[in-house]
């Protein structure tokens, strides 16, 4: 047995968990922890400029690497600044651990300086949280927290530690195994249900796969491909499922949903069997639930049983790890091809391809710039986005070909996610190019992390789609509120001067002819770069399923609706 | 429709908050909630009556089960159960009305547990509708105060809502069927 302080136990526990990086921001109550940090050089601390940045960076780190992402903040405002990041990560089932300090045990509940009931605040937005009141509980709590965050349906876990617990001495006892009687994720699918699902899939005439984030989080892309090929089933992706099957695959039909393609949405609406894999039947992917193909038989594979039947009725709900269940299903299904059905979707794609293509002409459209960026950086790079029009165009034209390539806030839709998430990805993947496509609005929410990138020498390339508008909100005001633009036009600082102020490189691009050269110049520069793309001011994202409409009501033409 | 759900939970700070927060967030309507200790140290039992459409009990059960501190959940609605609720009802009663009230409550197998010159307290332990019926009959006298515990319920017969056992046997079963009761450290994936 070794006696150590709570602070040492925390750092030793992180080491045992294989955590190599913590994104953090110090403050009064976590000083005892920082005081001991120099004794634990194996755990790299990255000093951010805002706790939200730390949280999104931990999230980006986790999404890029598949490993646990860790962020740290002090009590009160430090902790509350983490909340957006905690919720963002949890909504997208990203394995993350958030550590906060709190006031000393004697002061808890007395409204002292910088006290916030942070475990009360985070309770509904985490998978689990802890307030650790004894140093002797720290090691087990960290082991258990990491176990919970990285197994089953992954998610964010939060540990709150009062200041004096960091100072308390205790034996360091590291658990060999974790046993939680209230938590037993089921990984293997029920064999009876597998047989039922196989019978439905074998009898299908027009089957379709909805592949979601679970395929990426569960490392199940190879199993997805094998299953789709054996059964001859076309594959659609949710936003976060992009990358689970490369777009050039014969059965890959891209993104479904609000800004999915015409052919994907119609394939979803016309299928007779839906095989939903690692996705949670979200409204953005499915449109109006009641009309999302009510006659299709639904086989739904998810590790979280609460997702089955939550939004639409499920005929065969299979609880399990999608990688394991796909392997089980692969054995149970027959070889099949649905040539006629596939041809039907292909014809639809050929007829409607124009509705999801880069607009012709000389305009600096976002579609043009984003597809140029995607071509230039290739699928080996990591691409993060913010939220809004540029995010949807990145999904449409980003050529997302491998898991962990696209990092974007799907569930919570967090503007300002892009820059710190890219920073986290750059830490996780030092050998990959990391680019972020930003909106001019979202960029201004979190660009303070450029200073962190400079300190840590993280050469993130930030491509701002600068149109002077909150583009998606403006699009909705144009289409659904009769062109009544309210609070959507937005001024910006001079982004080149901003780059200069941070001591990084800035490039302005005002014309299509300059795009290629600018991308080359950015890639060649050894540090972070801001690319200020002056794009078309009032472009609209199409195809589109209006909010509350069904997938079969996908609009292709830029017409006024509603 | 009313659904009765039993949840065995870890007796830890904040667990009631977690359950209440879940019900609020998901829009589940709590009719009553009773919490108490159980035969096993460290485990509390919550009996929750939820008002809602047919499918809601399944969501309640699964969302509850997702909470780490919830060890077992069972929907008792369609099972044979003994379910009871305790109520204390303070009734306005002049001395000349006492006899009448005593006769009335006897029908409901209730008792008087406190008497004062112009009031008495009636105690009843019964299933919910019997309790409601007594209450209706006492209203004409003037119900001055009332407290109810909320429904508690156990399944009839030998069947129990059990805390999962951690016997070697069960553990082997769980690991063979893919329900892993334990994780190998560290859990970091590739």
PDB file of N, CA and C in Angstrom, chain A residues 203-239:
ATOM      1  N   UNK A 203     -36.203 -12.295 -46.518  1.00  0.00           N
ATOM      2  CA  UNK A 203     -37.443 -12.201 -47.293  1.00  0.00           C
ATOM      3  C   UNK A 203     -37.649 -10.816 -47.908  1.00  0.00           C
ATOM      4  N   UNK A 204     -36.749  -9.890 -47.580  1.00  0.00           N
ATOM      5  CA  UNK A 204     -36.942  -8.504 -48.026  1.00  0.00           C
ATOM      6  C   UNK A 204     -36.819  -8.384 -49.533  1.00  0.00           C
ATOM      7  N   UNK A 205     -37.602  -7.477 -50.117  1.00  0.00           N
ATOM      8  CA  UNK A 205     -37.448  -7.160 -51.532  1.00  0.00           C
ATOM      9  C   UNK A 205     -36.726  -5.844 -51.726  1.00  0.00           C
ATOM     10  N   UNK A 206     -37.001  -4.907 -50.818  1.00  0.00           N
ATOM     11  CA  UNK A 206     -36.378  -3.580 -50.928  1.00  0.00           C
ATOM     12  C   UNK A 206     -35.767  -3.189 -49.575  1.00  0.00           C
ATOM     13  N   UNK A 207     -34.720  -3.893 -49.163  1.00  0.00           N
ATOM     14  CA  UNK A 207     -34.137  -3.583 -47.853  1.00  0.00           C
ATOM     15  C   UNK A 207     -33.231  -2.346 -47.913  1.00  0.00           C
ATOM     16  N   UNK A 208     -33.103  -1.686 -46.784  1.00  0.00           N
ATOM     17  CA  UNK A 208     -32.197  -0.536 -46.703  1.00  0.00           C
ATOM     18  C   UNK A 208     -31.530  -0.550 -45.334  1.00  0.00           C
ATOM     19  N   UNK A 209     -30.280  -0.089 -45.288  1.00  0.00           N
ATOM     20  CA  UNK A 209     -29.566   0.028 -44.009  1.00  0.00           C
ATOM     21  C   UNK A 209     -29.462   1.497 -43.639  1.00  0.00           C
ATOM     22  N   UNK A 210     -29.788   1.824 -42.388  1.00  0.00           N
ATOM     23  CA  UNK A 210     -29.478   3.140 -41.820  1.00  0.00           C
ATOM     24  C   UNK A 210     -28.259   2.933 -40.923  1.00  0.00           C
ATOM     25  N   UNK A 211     -27.107   3.435 -41.323  1.00  0.00           N
ATOM     26  CA  UNK A 211     -25.899   3.230 -40.516  1.00  0.00           C
ATOM     27  C   UNK A 211     -25.562   4.512 -39.770  1.00  0.00           C
ATOM     28  N   UNK A 212     -25.463   4.415 -38.442  1.00  0.00           N
ATOM     29  CA  UNK A 212     -25.266   5.599 -37.615  1.00  0.00           C
ATOM     30  C   UNK A 212     -23.909   5.649 -36.936  1.00  0.00           C
ATOM     31  N   UNK A 213     -23.830   6.544 -35.960  1.00  0.00           N
ATOM     32  CA  UNK A 213     -22.573   6.787 -35.253  1.00  0.00           C
ATOM     33  C   UNK A 213     -22.062   5.533 -34.557  1.00  0.00           C
ATOM     34  N   UNK A 214     -22.980   4.640 -34.186  1.00  0.00           N
ATOM     35  CA  UNK A 214     -22.586   3.416 -33.508  1.00  0.00           C
ATOM     36  C   UNK A 214     -21.585   2.591 -34.319  1.00  0.00           C
ATOM     37  N   UNK A 215     -21.703   2.644 -35.650  1.00  0.00           N
ATOM     38  CA  UNK A 215     -20.759   1.908 -36.503  1.00  0.00           C
ATOM     39  C   UNK A 215     -19.342   2.459 -36.297  1.00  0.00           C
ATOM     40  N   UNK A 216     -19.244   3.786 -36.189  1.00  0.00           N
ATOM     41  CA  UNK A 216     -17.937   4.427 -36.004  1.00  0.00           C
ATOM     42  C   UNK A 216     -17.442   4.169 -34.577  1.00  0.00           C
ATOM     43  N   UNK A 217     -18.318   4.442 -33.592  1.00  0.00           N
ATOM     44  CA  UNK A 217     -17.919   4.298 -32.183  1.00  0.00           C
ATOM     45  C   UNK A 217     -17.589   2.852 -31.854  1.00  0.00           C
ATOM     46  N   UNK A 218     -18.269   1.910 -32.530  1.00  0.00           N
ATOM     47  CA  UNK A 218     -18.082   0.494 -32.240  1.00  0.00           C
ATOM     48  C   UNK A 218     -17.094  -0.189 -33.178  1.00  0.00           C
ATOM     49  N   UNK A 219     -16.360   0.601 -33.968  1.00  0.00           N
ATOM     50  CA  UNK A 219     -15.361   0.054 -34.912  1.00  0.00           C
ATOM     51  C   UNK A 219     -15.953  -1.056 -35.779  1.00  0.00           C
ATOM     52  N   UNK A 220     -17.148  -0.826 -36.290  1.00  0.00           N
ATOM     53  CA  UNK A 220     -17.858  -1.897 -36.987  1.00  0.00           C
ATOM     54  C   UNK A 220     -17.950  -1.665 -38.496  1.00  0.00           C
ATOM     55  N   UNK A 221     -17.132  -0.767 -39.040  1.00  0.00           N
ATOM     56  CA  UNK A 221     -17.214  -0.493 -40.478  1.00  0.00           C
ATOM     57  C   UNK A 221     -16.952  -1.739 -41.335  1.00  0.00           C
ATOM     58  N   UNK A 222     -15.952  -2.571 -41.011  1.00  0.00           N
ATOM     59  CA  UNK A 222     -15.732  -3.772 -41.837  1.00  0.00           C
ATOM     60  C   UNK A 222     -16.933  -4.725 -41.800  1.00  0.00           C
ATOM     61  N   UNK A 223     -17.531  -4.874 -40.622  1.00  0.00           N
ATOM     62  CA  UNK A 223     -18.696  -5.759 -40.481  1.00  0.00           C
ATOM     63  C   UNK A 223     -19.892  -5.196 -41.255  1.00  0.00           C
ATOM     64  N   UNK A 224     -20.026  -3.869 -41.246  1.00  0.00           N
ATOM     65  CA  UNK A 224     -21.111  -3.241 -42.006  1.00  0.00           C
ATOM     66  C   UNK A 224     -20.954  -3.558 -43.494  1.00  0.00           C
ATOM     67  N   UNK A 225     -19.731  -3.392 -44.002  1.00  0.00           N
ATOM     68  CA  UNK A 225     -19.480  -3.640 -45.421  1.00  0.00           C
ATOM     69  C   UNK A 225     -19.792  -5.095 -45.776  1.00  0.00           C
ATOM     70  N   UNK A 226     -19.300  -6.022 -44.949  1.00  0.00           N
ATOM     71  CA  UNK A 226     -19.539  -7.445 -45.227  1.00  0.00           C
ATOM     72  C   UNK A 226     -21.032  -7.772 -45.236  1.00  0.00           C
ATOM     73  N   UNK A 227     -21.745  -7.214 -44.268  1.00  0.00           N
ATOM     74  CA  UNK A 227     -23.179  -7.487 -44.159  1.00  0.00           C
ATOM     75  C   UNK A 227     -23.933  -6.898 -45.354  1.00  0.00           C
ATOM     76  N   UNK A 228     -23.599  -5.646 -45.710  1.00  0.00           N
ATOM     77  CA  UNK A 228     -24.277  -4.996 -46.841  1.00  0.00           C
ATOM     78  C   UNK A 228     -24.009  -5.770 -48.130  1.00  0.00           C
ATOM     79  N   UNK A 229     -22.751  -6.216 -48.312  1.00  0.00           N
ATOM     80  CA  UNK A 229     -22.387  -6.925 -49.545  1.00  0.00           C
ATOM     81  C   UNK A 229     -23.064  -8.287 -49.622  1.00  0.00           C
ATOM     82  N   UNK A 230     -23.074  -9.013 -48.513  1.00  0.00           N
ATOM     83  CA  UNK A 230     -23.665 -10.349 -48.547  1.00  0.00           C
ATOM     84  C   UNK A 230     -25.167 -10.290 -48.832  1.00  0.00           C
ATOM     85  N   UNK A 231     -25.837  -9.309 -48.236  1.00  0.00           N
ATOM     86  CA  UNK A 231     -27.289  -9.224 -48.393  1.00  0.00           C
ATOM     87  C   UNK A 231     -27.698  -8.327 -49.555  1.00  0.00           C
ATOM     88  N   UNK A 232     -26.725  -7.668 -50.183  1.00  0.00           N
ATOM     89  CA  UNK A 232     -27.034  -6.773 -51.293  1.00  0.00           C
ATOM     90  C   UNK A 232     -27.894  -5.594 -50.883  1.00  0.00           C
ATOM     91  N   UNK A 233     -27.654  -5.095 -49.665  1.00  0.00           N
ATOM     92  CA  UNK A 233     -28.494  -4.024 -49.125  1.00  0.00           C
ATOM     93  C   UNK A 233     -27.830  -2.659 -49.269  1.00  0.00           C
ATOM     94  N   UNK A 234     -28.516  -1.696 -49.893  1.00  0.00           N
ATOM     95  CA  UNK A 234     -27.977  -0.335 -49.980  1.00  0.00           C
ATOM     96  C   UNK A 234     -27.853   0.291 -48.594  1.00  0.00           C
ATOM     97  N   UNK A 235     -26.865   1.164 -48.435  1.00  0.00           N
ATOM     98  CA  UNK A 235     -26.561   1.761 -47.135  1.00  0.00           C
ATOM     99  C   UNK A 235     -26.770   3.275 -47.171  1.00  0.00           C
ATOM    100  N   UNK A 236     -27.559   3.775 -46.234  1.00  0.00           N
ATOM    101  CA  UNK A 236     -27.687   5.219 -46.022  1.00  0.00           C
ATOM    102  C   UNK A 236     -27.017   5.553 -44.703  1.00  0.00           C
ATOM    103  N   UNK A 237     -26.549   6.780 -44.587  1.00  0.00           N
ATOM    104  CA  UNK A 237     -25.908   7.194 -43.343  1.00  0.00           C
ATOM    105  C   UNK A 237     -26.662   8.327 -42.680  1.00  0.00           C
ATOM    106  N   UNK A 238     -26.613   8.324 -41.352  1.00  0.00           N
ATOM    107  CA  UNK A 238     -26.970   9.539 -40.624  1.00  0.00           C
ATOM    108  C   UNK A 238     -25.762  10.470 -40.732  1.00  0.00           C
ATOM    109  N   UNK A 239     -25.914  11.703 -40.276  1.00  0.00           N
ATOM    110  CA  UNK A 239     -24.777  12.645 -40.334  1.00  0.00           C
ATOM    111  C   UNK A 239     -23.547  12.051 -39.657  1.00  0.00           C
TER     112      UNK A 239
END
